[in-house]
Every structure is written in structure tokens, then in C-alpha cells.
JSON list of C-alpha atoms in Angstrom, two decimals:
[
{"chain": "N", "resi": 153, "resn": "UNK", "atom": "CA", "xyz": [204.56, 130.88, 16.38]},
{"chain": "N", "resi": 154, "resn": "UNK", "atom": "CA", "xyz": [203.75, 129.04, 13.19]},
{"chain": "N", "resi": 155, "resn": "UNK", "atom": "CA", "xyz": [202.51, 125.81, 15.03]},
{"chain": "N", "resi": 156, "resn": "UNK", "atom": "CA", "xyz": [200.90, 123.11, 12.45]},
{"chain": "N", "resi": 157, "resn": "UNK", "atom": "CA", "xyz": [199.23, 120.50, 14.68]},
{"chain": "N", "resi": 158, "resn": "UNK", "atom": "CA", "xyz": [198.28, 116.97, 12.52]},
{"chain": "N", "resi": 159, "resn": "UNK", "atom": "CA", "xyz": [195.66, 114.84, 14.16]},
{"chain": "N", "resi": 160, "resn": "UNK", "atom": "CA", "xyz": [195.82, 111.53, 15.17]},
{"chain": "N", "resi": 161, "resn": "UNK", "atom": "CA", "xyz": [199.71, 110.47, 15.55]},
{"chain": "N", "resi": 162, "resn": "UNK", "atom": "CA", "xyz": [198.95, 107.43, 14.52]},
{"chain": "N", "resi": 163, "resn": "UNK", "atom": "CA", "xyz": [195.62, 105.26, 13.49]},
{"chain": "N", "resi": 164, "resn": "UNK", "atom": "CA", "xyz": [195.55, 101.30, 12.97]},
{"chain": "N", "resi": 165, "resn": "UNK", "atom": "CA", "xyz": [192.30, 100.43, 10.56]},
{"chain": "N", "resi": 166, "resn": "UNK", "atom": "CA", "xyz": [190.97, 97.85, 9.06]},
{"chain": "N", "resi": 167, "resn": "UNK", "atom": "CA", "xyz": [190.99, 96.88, 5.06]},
{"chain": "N", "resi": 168, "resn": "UNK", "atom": "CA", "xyz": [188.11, 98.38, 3.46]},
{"chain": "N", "resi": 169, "resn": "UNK", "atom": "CA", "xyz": [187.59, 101.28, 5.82]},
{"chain": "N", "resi": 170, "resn": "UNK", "atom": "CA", "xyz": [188.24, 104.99, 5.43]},
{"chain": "N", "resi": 171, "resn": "UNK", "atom": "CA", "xyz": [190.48, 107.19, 7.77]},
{"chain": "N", "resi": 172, "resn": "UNK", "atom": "CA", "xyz": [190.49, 110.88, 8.04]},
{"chain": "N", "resi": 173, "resn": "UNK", "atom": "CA", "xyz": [193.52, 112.86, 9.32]},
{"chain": "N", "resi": 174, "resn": "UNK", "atom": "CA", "xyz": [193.56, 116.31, 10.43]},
{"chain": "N", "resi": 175, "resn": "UNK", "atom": "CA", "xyz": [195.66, 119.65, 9.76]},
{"chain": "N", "resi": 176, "resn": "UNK", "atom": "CA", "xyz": [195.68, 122.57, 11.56]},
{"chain": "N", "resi": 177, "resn": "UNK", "atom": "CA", "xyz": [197.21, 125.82, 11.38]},
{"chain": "N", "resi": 178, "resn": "UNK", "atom": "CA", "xyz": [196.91, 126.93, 14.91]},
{"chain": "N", "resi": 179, "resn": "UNK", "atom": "CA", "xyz": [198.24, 130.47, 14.91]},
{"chain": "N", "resi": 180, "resn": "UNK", "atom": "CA", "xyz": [197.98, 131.67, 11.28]},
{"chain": "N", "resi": 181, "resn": "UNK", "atom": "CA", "xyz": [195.88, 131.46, 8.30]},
{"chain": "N", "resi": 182, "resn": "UNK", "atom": "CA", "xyz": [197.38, 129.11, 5.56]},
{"chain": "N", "resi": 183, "resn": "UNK", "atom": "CA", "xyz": [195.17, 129.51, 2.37]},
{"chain": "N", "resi": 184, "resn": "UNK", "atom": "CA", "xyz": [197.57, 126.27, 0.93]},
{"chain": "N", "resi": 185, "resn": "UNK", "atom": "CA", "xyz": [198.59, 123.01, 2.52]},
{"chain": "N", "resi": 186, "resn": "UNK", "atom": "CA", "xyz": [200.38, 119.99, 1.31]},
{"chain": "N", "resi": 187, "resn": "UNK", "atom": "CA", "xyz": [200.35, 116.65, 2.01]},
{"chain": "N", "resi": 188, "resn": "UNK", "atom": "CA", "xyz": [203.18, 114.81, 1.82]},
{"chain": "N", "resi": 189, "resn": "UNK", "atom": "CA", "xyz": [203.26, 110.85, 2.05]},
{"chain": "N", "resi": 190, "resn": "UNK", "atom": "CA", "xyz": [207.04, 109.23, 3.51]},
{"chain": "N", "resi": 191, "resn": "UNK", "atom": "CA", "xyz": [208.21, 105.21, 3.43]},
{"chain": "N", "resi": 192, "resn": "UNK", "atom": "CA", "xyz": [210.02, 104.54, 5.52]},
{"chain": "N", "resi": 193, "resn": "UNK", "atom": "CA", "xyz": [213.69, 105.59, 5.18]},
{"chain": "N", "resi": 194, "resn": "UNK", "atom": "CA", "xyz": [212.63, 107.15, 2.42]},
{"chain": "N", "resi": 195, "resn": "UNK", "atom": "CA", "xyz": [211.84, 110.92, 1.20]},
{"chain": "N", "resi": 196, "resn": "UNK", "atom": "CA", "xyz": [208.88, 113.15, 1.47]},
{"chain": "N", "resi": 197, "resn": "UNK", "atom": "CA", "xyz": [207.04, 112.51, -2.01]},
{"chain": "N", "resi": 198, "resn": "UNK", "atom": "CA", "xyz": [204.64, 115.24, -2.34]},
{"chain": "N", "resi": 199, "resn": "UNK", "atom": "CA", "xyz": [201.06, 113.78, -2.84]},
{"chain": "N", "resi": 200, "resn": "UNK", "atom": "CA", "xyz": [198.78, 117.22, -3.37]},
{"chain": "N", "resi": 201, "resn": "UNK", "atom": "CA", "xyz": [198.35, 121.18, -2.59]},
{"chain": "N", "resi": 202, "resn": "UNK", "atom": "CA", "xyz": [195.28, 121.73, -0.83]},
{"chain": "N", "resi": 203, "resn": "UNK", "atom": "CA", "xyz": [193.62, 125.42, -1.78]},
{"chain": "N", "resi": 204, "resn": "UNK", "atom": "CA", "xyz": [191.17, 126.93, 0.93]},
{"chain": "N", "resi": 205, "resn": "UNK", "atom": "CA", "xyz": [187.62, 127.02, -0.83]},
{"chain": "N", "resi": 206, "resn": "UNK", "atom": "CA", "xyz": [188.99, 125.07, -3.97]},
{"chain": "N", "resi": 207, "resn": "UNK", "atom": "CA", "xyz": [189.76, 121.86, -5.22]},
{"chain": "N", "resi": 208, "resn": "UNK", "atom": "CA", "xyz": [193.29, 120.56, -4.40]},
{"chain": "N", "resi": 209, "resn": "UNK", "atom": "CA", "xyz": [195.92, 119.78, -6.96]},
{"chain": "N", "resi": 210, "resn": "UNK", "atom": "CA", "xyz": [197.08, 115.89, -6.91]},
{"chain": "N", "resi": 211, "resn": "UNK", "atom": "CA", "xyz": [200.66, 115.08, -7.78]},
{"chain": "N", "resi": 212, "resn": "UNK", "atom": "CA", "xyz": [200.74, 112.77, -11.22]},
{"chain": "N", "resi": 213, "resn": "UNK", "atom": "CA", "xyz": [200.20, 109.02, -9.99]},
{"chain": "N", "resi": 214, "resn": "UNK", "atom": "CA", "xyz": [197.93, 109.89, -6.85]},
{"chain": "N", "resi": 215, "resn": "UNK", "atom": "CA", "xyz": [194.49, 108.83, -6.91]},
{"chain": "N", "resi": 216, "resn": "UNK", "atom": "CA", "xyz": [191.93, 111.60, -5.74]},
{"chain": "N", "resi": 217, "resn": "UNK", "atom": "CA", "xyz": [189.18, 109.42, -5.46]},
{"chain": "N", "resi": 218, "resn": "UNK", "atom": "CA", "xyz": [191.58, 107.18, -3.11]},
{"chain": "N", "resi": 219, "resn": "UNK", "atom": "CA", "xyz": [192.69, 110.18, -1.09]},
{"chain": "N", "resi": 220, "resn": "UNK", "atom": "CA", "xyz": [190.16, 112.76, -0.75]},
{"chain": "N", "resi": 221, "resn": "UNK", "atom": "CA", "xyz": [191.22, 116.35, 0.57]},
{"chain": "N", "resi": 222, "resn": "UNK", "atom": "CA", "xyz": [189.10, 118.80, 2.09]},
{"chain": "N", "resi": 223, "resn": "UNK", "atom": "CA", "xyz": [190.32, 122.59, 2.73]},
{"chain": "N", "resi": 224, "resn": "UNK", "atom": "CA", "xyz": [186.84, 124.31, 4.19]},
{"chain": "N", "resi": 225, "resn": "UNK", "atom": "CA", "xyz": [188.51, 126.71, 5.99]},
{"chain": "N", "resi": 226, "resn": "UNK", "atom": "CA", "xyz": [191.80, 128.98, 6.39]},
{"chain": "N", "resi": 227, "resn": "UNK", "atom": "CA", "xyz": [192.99, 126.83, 9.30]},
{"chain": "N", "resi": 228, "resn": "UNK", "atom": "CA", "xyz": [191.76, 123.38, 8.52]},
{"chain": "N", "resi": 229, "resn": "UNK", "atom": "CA", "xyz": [192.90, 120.79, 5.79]},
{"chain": "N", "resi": 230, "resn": "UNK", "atom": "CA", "xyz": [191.71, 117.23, 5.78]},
{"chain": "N", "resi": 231, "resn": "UNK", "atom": "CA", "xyz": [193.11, 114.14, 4.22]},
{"chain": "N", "resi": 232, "resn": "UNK", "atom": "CA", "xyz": [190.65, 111.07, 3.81]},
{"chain": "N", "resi": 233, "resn": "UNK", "atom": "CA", "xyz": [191.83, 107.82, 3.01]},
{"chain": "N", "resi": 234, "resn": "UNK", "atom": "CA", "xyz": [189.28, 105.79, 1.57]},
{"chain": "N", "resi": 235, "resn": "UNK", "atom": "CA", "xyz": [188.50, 102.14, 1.38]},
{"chain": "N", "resi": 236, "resn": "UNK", "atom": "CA", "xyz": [192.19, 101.92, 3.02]},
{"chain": "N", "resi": 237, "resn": "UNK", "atom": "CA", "xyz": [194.58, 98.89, 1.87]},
{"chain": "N", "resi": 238, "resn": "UNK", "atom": "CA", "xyz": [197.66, 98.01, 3.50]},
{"chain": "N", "resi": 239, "resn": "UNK", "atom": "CA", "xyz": [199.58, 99.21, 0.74]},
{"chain": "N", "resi": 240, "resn": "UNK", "atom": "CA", "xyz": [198.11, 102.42, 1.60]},
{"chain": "N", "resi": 241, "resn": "UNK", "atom": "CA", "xyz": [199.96, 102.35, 5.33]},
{"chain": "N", "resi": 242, "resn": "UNK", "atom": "CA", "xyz": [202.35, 104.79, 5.73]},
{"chain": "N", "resi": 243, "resn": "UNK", "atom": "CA", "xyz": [203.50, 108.15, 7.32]},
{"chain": "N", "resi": 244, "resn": "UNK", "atom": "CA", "xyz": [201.67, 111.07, 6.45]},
{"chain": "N", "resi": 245, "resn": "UNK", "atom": "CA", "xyz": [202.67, 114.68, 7.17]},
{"chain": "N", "resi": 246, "resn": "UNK", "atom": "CA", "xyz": [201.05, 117.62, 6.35]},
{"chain": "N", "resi": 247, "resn": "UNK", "atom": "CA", "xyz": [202.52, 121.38, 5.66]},
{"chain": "N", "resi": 248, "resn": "UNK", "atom": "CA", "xyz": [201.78, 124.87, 5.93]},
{"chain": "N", "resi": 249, "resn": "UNK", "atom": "CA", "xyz": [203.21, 128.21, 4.70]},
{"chain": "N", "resi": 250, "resn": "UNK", "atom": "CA", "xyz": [202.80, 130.90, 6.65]},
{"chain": "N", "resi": 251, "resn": "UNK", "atom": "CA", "xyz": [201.80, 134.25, 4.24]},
{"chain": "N", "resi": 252, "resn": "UNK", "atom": "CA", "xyz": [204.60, 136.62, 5.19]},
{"chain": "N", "resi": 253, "resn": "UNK", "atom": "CA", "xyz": [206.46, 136.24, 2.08]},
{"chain": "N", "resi": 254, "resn": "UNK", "atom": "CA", "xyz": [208.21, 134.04, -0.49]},
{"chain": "N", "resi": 255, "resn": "UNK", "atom": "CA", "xyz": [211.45, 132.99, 1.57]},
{"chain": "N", "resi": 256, "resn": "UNK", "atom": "CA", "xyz": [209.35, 131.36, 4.52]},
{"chain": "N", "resi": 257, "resn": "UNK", "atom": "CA", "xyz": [209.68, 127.90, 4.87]},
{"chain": "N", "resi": 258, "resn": "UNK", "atom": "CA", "xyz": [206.92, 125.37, 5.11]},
{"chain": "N", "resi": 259, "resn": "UNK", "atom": "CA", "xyz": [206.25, 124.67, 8.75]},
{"chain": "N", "resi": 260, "resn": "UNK", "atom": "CA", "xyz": [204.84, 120.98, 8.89]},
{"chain": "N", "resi": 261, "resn": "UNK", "atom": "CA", "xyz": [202.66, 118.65, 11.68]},
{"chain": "N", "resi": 262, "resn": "UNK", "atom": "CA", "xyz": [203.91, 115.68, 13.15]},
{"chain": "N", "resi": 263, "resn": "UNK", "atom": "CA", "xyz": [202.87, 113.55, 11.06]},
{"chain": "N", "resi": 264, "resn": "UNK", "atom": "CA", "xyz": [200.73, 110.67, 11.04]},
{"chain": "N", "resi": 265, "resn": "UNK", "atom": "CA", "xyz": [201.49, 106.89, 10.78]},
{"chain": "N", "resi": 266, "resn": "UNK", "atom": "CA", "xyz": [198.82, 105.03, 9.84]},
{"chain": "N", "resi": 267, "resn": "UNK", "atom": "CA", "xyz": [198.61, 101.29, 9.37]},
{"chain": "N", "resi": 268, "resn": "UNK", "atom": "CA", "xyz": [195.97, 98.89, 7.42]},
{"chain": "N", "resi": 269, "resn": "UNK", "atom": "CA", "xyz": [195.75, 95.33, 8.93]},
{"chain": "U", "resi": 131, "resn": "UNK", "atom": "CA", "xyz": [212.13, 119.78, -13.72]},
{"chain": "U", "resi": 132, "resn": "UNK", "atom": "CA", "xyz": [214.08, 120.21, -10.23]},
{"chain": "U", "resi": 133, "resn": "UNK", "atom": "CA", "xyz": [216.00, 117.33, -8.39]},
{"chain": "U", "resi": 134, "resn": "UNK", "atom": "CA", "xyz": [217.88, 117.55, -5.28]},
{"chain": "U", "resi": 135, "resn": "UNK", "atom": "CA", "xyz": [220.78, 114.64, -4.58]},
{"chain": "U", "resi": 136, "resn": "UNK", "atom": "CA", "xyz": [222.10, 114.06, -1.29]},
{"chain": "U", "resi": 137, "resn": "UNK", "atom": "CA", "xyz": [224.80, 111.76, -2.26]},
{"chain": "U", "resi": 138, "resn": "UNK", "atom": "CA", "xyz": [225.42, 110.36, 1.46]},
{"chain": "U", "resi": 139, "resn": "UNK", "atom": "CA", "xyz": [222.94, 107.91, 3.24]},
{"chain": "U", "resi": 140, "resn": "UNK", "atom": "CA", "xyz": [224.40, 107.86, 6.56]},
{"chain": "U", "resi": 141, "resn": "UNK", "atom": "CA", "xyz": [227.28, 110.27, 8.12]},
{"chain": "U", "resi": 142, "resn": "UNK", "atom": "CA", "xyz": [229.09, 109.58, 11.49]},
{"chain": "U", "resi": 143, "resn": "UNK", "atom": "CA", "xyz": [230.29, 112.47, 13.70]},
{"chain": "U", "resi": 144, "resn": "UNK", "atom": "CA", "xyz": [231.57, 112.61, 17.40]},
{"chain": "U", "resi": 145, "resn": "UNK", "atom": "CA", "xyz": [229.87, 114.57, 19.78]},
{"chain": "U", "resi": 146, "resn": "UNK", "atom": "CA", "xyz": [231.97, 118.83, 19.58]},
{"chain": "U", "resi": 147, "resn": "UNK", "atom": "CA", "xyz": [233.09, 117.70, 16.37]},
{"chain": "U", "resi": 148, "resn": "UNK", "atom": "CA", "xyz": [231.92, 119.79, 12.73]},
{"chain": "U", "resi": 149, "resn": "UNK", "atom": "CA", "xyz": [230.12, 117.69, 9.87]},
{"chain": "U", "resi": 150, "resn": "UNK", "atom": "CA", "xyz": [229.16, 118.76, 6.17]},
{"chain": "U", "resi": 151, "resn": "UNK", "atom": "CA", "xyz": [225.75, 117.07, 4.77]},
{"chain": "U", "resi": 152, "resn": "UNK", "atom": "CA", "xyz": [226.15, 117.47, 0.91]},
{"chain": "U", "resi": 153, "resn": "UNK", "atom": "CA", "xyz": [223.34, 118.76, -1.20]},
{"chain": "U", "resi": 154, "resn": "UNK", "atom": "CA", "xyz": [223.78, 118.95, -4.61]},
{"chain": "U", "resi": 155, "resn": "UNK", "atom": "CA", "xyz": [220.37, 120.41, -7.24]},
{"chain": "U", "resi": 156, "resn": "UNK", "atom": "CA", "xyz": [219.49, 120.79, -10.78]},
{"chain": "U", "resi": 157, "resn": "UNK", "atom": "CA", "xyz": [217.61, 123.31, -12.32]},
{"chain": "U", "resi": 158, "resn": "UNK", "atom": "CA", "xyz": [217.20, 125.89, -15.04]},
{"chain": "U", "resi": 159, "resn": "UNK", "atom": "CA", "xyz": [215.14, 128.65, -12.53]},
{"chain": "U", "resi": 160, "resn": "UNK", "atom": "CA", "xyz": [217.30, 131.32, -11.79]},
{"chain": "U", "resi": 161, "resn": "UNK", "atom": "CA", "xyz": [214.94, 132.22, -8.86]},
{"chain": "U", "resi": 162, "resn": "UNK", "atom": "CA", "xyz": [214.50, 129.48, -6.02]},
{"chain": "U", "resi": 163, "resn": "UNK", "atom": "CA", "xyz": [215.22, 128.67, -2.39]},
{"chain": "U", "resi": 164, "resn": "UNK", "atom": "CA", "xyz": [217.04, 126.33, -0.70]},
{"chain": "U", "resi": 165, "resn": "UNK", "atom": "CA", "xyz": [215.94, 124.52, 2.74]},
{"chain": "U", "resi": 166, "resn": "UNK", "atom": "CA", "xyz": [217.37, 121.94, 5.26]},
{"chain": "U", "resi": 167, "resn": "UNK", "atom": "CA", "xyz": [214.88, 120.32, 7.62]},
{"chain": "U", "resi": 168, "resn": "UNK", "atom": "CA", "xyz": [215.75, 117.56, 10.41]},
{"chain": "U", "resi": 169, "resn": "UNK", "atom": "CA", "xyz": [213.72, 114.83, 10.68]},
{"chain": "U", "resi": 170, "resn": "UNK", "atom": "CA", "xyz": [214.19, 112.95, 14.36]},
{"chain": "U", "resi": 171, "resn": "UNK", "atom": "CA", "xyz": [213.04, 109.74, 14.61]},
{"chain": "U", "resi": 172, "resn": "UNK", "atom": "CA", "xyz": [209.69, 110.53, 16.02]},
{"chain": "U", "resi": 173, "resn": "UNK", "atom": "CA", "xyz": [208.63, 112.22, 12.51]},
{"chain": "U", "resi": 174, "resn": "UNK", "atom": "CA", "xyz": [208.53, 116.12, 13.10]},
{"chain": "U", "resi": 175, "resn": "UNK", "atom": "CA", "xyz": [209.92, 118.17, 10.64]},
{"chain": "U", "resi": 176, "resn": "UNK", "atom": "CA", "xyz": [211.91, 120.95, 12.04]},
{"chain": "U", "resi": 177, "resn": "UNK", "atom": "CA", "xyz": [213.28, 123.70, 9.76]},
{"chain": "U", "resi": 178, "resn": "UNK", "atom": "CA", "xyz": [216.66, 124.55, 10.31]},
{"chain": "U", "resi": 179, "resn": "UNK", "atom": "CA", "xyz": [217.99, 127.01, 7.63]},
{"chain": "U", "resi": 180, "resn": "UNK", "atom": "CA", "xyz": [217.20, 128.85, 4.23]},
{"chain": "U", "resi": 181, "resn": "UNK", "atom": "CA", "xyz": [219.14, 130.06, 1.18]},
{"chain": "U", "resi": 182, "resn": "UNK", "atom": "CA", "xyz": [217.50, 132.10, -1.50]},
{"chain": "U", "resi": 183, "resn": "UNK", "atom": "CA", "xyz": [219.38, 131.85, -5.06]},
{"chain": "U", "resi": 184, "resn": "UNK", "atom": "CA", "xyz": [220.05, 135.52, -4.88]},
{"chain": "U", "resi": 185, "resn": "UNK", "atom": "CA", "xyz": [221.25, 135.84, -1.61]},
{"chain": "U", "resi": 186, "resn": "UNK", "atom": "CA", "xyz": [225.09, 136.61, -1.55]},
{"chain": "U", "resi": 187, "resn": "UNK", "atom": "CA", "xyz": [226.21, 135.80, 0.97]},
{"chain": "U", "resi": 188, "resn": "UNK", "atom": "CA", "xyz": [225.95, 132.21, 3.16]},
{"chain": "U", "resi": 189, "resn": "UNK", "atom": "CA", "xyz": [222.93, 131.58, 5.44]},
{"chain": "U", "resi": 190, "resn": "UNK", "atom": "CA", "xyz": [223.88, 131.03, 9.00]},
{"chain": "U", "resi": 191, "resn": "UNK", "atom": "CA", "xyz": [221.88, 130.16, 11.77]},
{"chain": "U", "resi": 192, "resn": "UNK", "atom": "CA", "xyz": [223.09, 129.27, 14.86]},
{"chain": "U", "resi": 193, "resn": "UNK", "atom": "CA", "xyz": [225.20, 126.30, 15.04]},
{"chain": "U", "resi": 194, "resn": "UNK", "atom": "CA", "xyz": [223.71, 125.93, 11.32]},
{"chain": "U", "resi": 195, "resn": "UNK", "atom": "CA", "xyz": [225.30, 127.56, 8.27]},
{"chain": "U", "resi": 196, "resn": "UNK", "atom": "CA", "xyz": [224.78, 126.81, 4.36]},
{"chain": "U", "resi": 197, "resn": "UNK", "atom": "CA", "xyz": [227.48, 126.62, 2.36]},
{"chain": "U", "resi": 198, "resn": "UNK", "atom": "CA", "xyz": [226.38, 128.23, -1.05]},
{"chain": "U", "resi": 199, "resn": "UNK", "atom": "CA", "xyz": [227.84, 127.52, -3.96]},
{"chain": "U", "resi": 200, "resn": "UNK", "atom": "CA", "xyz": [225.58, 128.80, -6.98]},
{"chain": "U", "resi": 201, "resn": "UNK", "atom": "CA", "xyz": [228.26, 128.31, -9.96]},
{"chain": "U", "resi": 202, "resn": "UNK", "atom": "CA", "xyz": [228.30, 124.23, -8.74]},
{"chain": "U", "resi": 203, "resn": "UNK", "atom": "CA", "xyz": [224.33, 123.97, -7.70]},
{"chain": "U", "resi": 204, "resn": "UNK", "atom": "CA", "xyz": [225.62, 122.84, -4.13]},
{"chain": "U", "resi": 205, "resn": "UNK", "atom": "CA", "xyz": [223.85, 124.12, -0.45]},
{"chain": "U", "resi": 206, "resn": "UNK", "atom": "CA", "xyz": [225.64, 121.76, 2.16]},
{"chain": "U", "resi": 207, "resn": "UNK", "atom": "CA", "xyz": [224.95, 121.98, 5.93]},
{"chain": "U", "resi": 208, "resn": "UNK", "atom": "CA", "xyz": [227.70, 122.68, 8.11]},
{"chain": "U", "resi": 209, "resn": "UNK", "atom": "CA", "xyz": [226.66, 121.52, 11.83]},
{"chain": "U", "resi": 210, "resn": "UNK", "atom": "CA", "xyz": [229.20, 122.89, 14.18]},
{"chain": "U", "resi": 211, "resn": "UNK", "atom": "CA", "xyz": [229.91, 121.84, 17.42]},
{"chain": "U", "resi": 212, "resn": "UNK", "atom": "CA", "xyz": [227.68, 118.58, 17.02]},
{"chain": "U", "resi": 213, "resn": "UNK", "atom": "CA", "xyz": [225.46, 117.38, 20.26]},
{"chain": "U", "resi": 214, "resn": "UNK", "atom": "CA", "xyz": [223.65, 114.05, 20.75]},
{"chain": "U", "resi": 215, "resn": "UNK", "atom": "CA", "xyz": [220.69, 115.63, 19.98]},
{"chain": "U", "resi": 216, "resn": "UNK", "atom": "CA", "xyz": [221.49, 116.23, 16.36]},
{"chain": "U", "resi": 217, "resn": "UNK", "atom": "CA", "xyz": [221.35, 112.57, 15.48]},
{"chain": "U", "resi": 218, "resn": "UNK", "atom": "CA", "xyz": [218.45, 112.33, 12.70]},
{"chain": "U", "resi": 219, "resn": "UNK", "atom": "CA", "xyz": [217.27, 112.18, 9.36]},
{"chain": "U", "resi": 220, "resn": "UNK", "atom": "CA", "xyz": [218.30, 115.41, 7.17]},
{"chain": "U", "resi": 221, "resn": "UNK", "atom": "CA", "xyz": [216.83, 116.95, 3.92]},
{"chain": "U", "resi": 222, "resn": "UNK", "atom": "CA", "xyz": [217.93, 119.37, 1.91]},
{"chain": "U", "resi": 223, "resn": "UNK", "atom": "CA", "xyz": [214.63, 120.97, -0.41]},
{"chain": "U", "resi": 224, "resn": "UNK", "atom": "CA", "xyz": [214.37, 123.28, -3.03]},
{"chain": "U", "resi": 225, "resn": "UNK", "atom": "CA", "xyz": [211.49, 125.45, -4.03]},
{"chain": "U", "resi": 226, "resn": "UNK", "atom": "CA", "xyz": [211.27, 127.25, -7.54]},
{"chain": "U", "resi": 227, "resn": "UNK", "atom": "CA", "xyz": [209.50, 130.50, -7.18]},
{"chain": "U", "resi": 228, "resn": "UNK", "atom": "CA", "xyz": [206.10, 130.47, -8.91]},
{"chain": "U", "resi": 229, "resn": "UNK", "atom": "CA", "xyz": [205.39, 126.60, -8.20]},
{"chain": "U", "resi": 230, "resn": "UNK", "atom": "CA", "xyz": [202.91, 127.70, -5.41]},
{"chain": "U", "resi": 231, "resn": "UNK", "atom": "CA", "xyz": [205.53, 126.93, -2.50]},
{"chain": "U", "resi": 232, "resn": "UNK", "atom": "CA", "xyz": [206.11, 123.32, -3.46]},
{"chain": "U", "resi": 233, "resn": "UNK", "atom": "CA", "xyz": [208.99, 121.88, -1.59]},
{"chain": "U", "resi": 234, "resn": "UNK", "atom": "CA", "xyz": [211.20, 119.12, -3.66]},
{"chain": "U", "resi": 235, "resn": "UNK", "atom": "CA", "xyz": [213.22, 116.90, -0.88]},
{"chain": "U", "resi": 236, "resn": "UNK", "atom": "CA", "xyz": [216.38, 115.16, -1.55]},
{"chain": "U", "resi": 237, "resn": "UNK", "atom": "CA", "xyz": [216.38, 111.41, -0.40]},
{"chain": "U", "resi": 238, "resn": "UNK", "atom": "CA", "xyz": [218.14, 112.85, 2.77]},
{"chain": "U", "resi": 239, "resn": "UNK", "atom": "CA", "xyz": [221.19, 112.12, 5.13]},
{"chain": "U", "resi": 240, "resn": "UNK", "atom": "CA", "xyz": [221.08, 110.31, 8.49]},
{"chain": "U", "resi": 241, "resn": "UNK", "atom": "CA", "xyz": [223.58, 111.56, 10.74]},
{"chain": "U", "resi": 242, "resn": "UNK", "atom": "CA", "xyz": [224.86, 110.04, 13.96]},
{"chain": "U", "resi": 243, "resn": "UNK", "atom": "CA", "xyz": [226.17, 111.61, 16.79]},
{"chain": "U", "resi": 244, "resn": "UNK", "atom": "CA", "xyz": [228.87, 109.76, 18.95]},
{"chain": "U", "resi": 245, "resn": "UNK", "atom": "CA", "xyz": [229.20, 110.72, 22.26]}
]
């Protein structure tokens, strides 16, 4: 149980163009997600919470008119990239908590690499 | 606020052989959990084990086990028994209770398996 799927793997755009990726909680109901941005051989740098029916919570430094997040329902979060640069390409990974108690751990997609040309 | 130092970049182990990934944190909470999660190469984030701050005694977990020591605000891995399939990336995280289940990673550990 506890599966997070994260939709697409990967995504090459163009400058100037918006991507959306996807997060899904597929057997449980996660009223928070995060999104977490990685470099490579680098660390998970936490970018915002997303909060079912509320505005998410951006990290200080992250710009939430750049990356837009969407939490309409208990299963979905989304993560929209707009007007992407290729400073913006990178590895994106989204997490879930599954509500059964503090000492759960975060159960996170696959990830998403996208790159800007 | 909470940091998490993994002190080594890259660890070498043969294949059967035990290996400690070090995990040192900082903070003034008295209430907070500690995770490891491996990272393989194609991205996926797999939790491995969990140590709460009041938990006495060591989290174990299969071939996983925490090594707890509150007094010096360490939580190192122990992999026993290593196989080829444990080469990856590995972070150790903390999360404070009451900061709405944020995770804080470490700059993690990649670990090599020789056969």
C-alpha cells in the first residue's frame, strides 16, 4: 500500500512554455503533499506543502507565480512550471503522508526530470 | 532551525560485508523523527527505517538498523550483510513534530557495493 505515482518521468520543453506534472496518491487520501526539487548529486530542497482545498505554502526563495501548485482533490496535487527556463530543468519529486499517525514516513513518486532546451 | 550532516560523500563496501552511513542533526525540539531513504539511480525514494526521539531503544528493520544516539544527535545506518543491490544514494531526514510533516534531508551518502 501507500503507492504515490508522479506523472510524466520525464518531459523535454521548450523556453517559454509551461509544464504540468502530476501527483497521485493511489491508495490513500493525502490532505498534504510536498514537492521537492533535487540537482543533481545534490539533496532534496523542499520547494512547498500543498494543502487539499487551500493554498500551498512555498519554501522562502521559491517563486509561486513561477511554480504554480494545485491540490483540488484528496488524491491529486499538481505542480505547473510556467514560462519554463533552462535553469528551471531539474528533478522533481513529489511526497505524500499517509494519515495513520505522526511516525509515518513520507512515501514519495518517482520523480520527474524535466529539461528546458 | 534543524540541519542534518552526513559527513561522508561516497562509502565503499564489498558485497556480505557491514557498513555504517553517519548522520549527525541539530536541533533544540525534544520531539522529532528520524528517517533514512535510498535513492537508486533511477530517482525513487524508498523508505528504509524510522527513529522517533523518544523511542528507547534502536530501530531495526531487516537488514537495516539505526544506531541511536540521542546524548550525541547521531542516527547512523547500519546495512548488514550488503548486496549489489544496495548501491545508491542515501539520506538521512529529520522531521520536528508540529512542522506539518516536513522532511529536512542531509546532503546524503552514496554507497557502493563491490561484488
Amino acid at each position: 500500500g501507500a503507492v504515490v505515482s508522479q506523472h510524466p518521468s520525464w518531459v523535454i520543453c521548450k523556453s517559454g512554455t509551461s509544464v504540468k506534472i502530476e501527483c497521485r496518491s493511489l491508495d490513500f487520501q493525502a490532505t498534504t503533499m510536498f514537492w521537492y526539487r533535487q540537482f543533481p548529486k545534490q539533496s532534496l530542497m523542499l520547494m512547498a506543502t500543498s494543502n487539499e482545498g487551500s493554498k500551498a505554502t512555498y519554501e522562502q526563495g521559491v517563486e509561486k507565480d513561477k511554480f504554480l501548485i494545485n491540490h483540488a482533490s484528496l488524491t491529486l496535487s499538481t505542480l505547473t512550471v510556467t514560462s519554463a527556463h533552462p535553469e528551471d530543468s531539474s528533478f522533481y519529486i513529489c511526497s505524500a503522508k499517509v494519515p495513520t499517525g505522526d511516525t509515518s514516513p513520507l512515501h514519495f513518486g518517482n520523480g520527474t526530470r524535466l529539461t528546458v532546451t | 532551525a534543524q540541519k542534518i550532516t552526513q559527513t561522508q560523500p561516497g562509502m565503499f563496501v564489498q558485497e556480505k560485508e557491514a557498513v555504517t552511513l553517519d548522520c549527525t542533526y541539530d536541533t533544540s525540539d525534544q520531539s522529532y523523527g528520524l528517517f533514512w531513504y535510498k535513492q537508486p539511480s533511477s530517482g525513487e525514494m524508498i523508505f528504509l527505517i524510522y527513529q522517533g526521539s523518544y523511542d528507547e531503544q534502536n530501530a531495526t528493520e531487516g537488514r537495516y538498523s539505526l544506531n541511536f544516539q540521542k546524548a550525541r544527535k547521531s542516527a547512523n545506518l547500519v546495512i548488514s550483510a550488503s548486496q549489489l543491490g544496495d548501491s545508491a544514494m542515501y539520506f538521512c531526514a529529520m522531521r520536528l513534530r508540529g512542522s506539518n510533516y516536513k522532511l529536512t534531508f542531509g546532503k546524503g551518502t552514496l554507497l557502493t557495493v563491490n561484488p
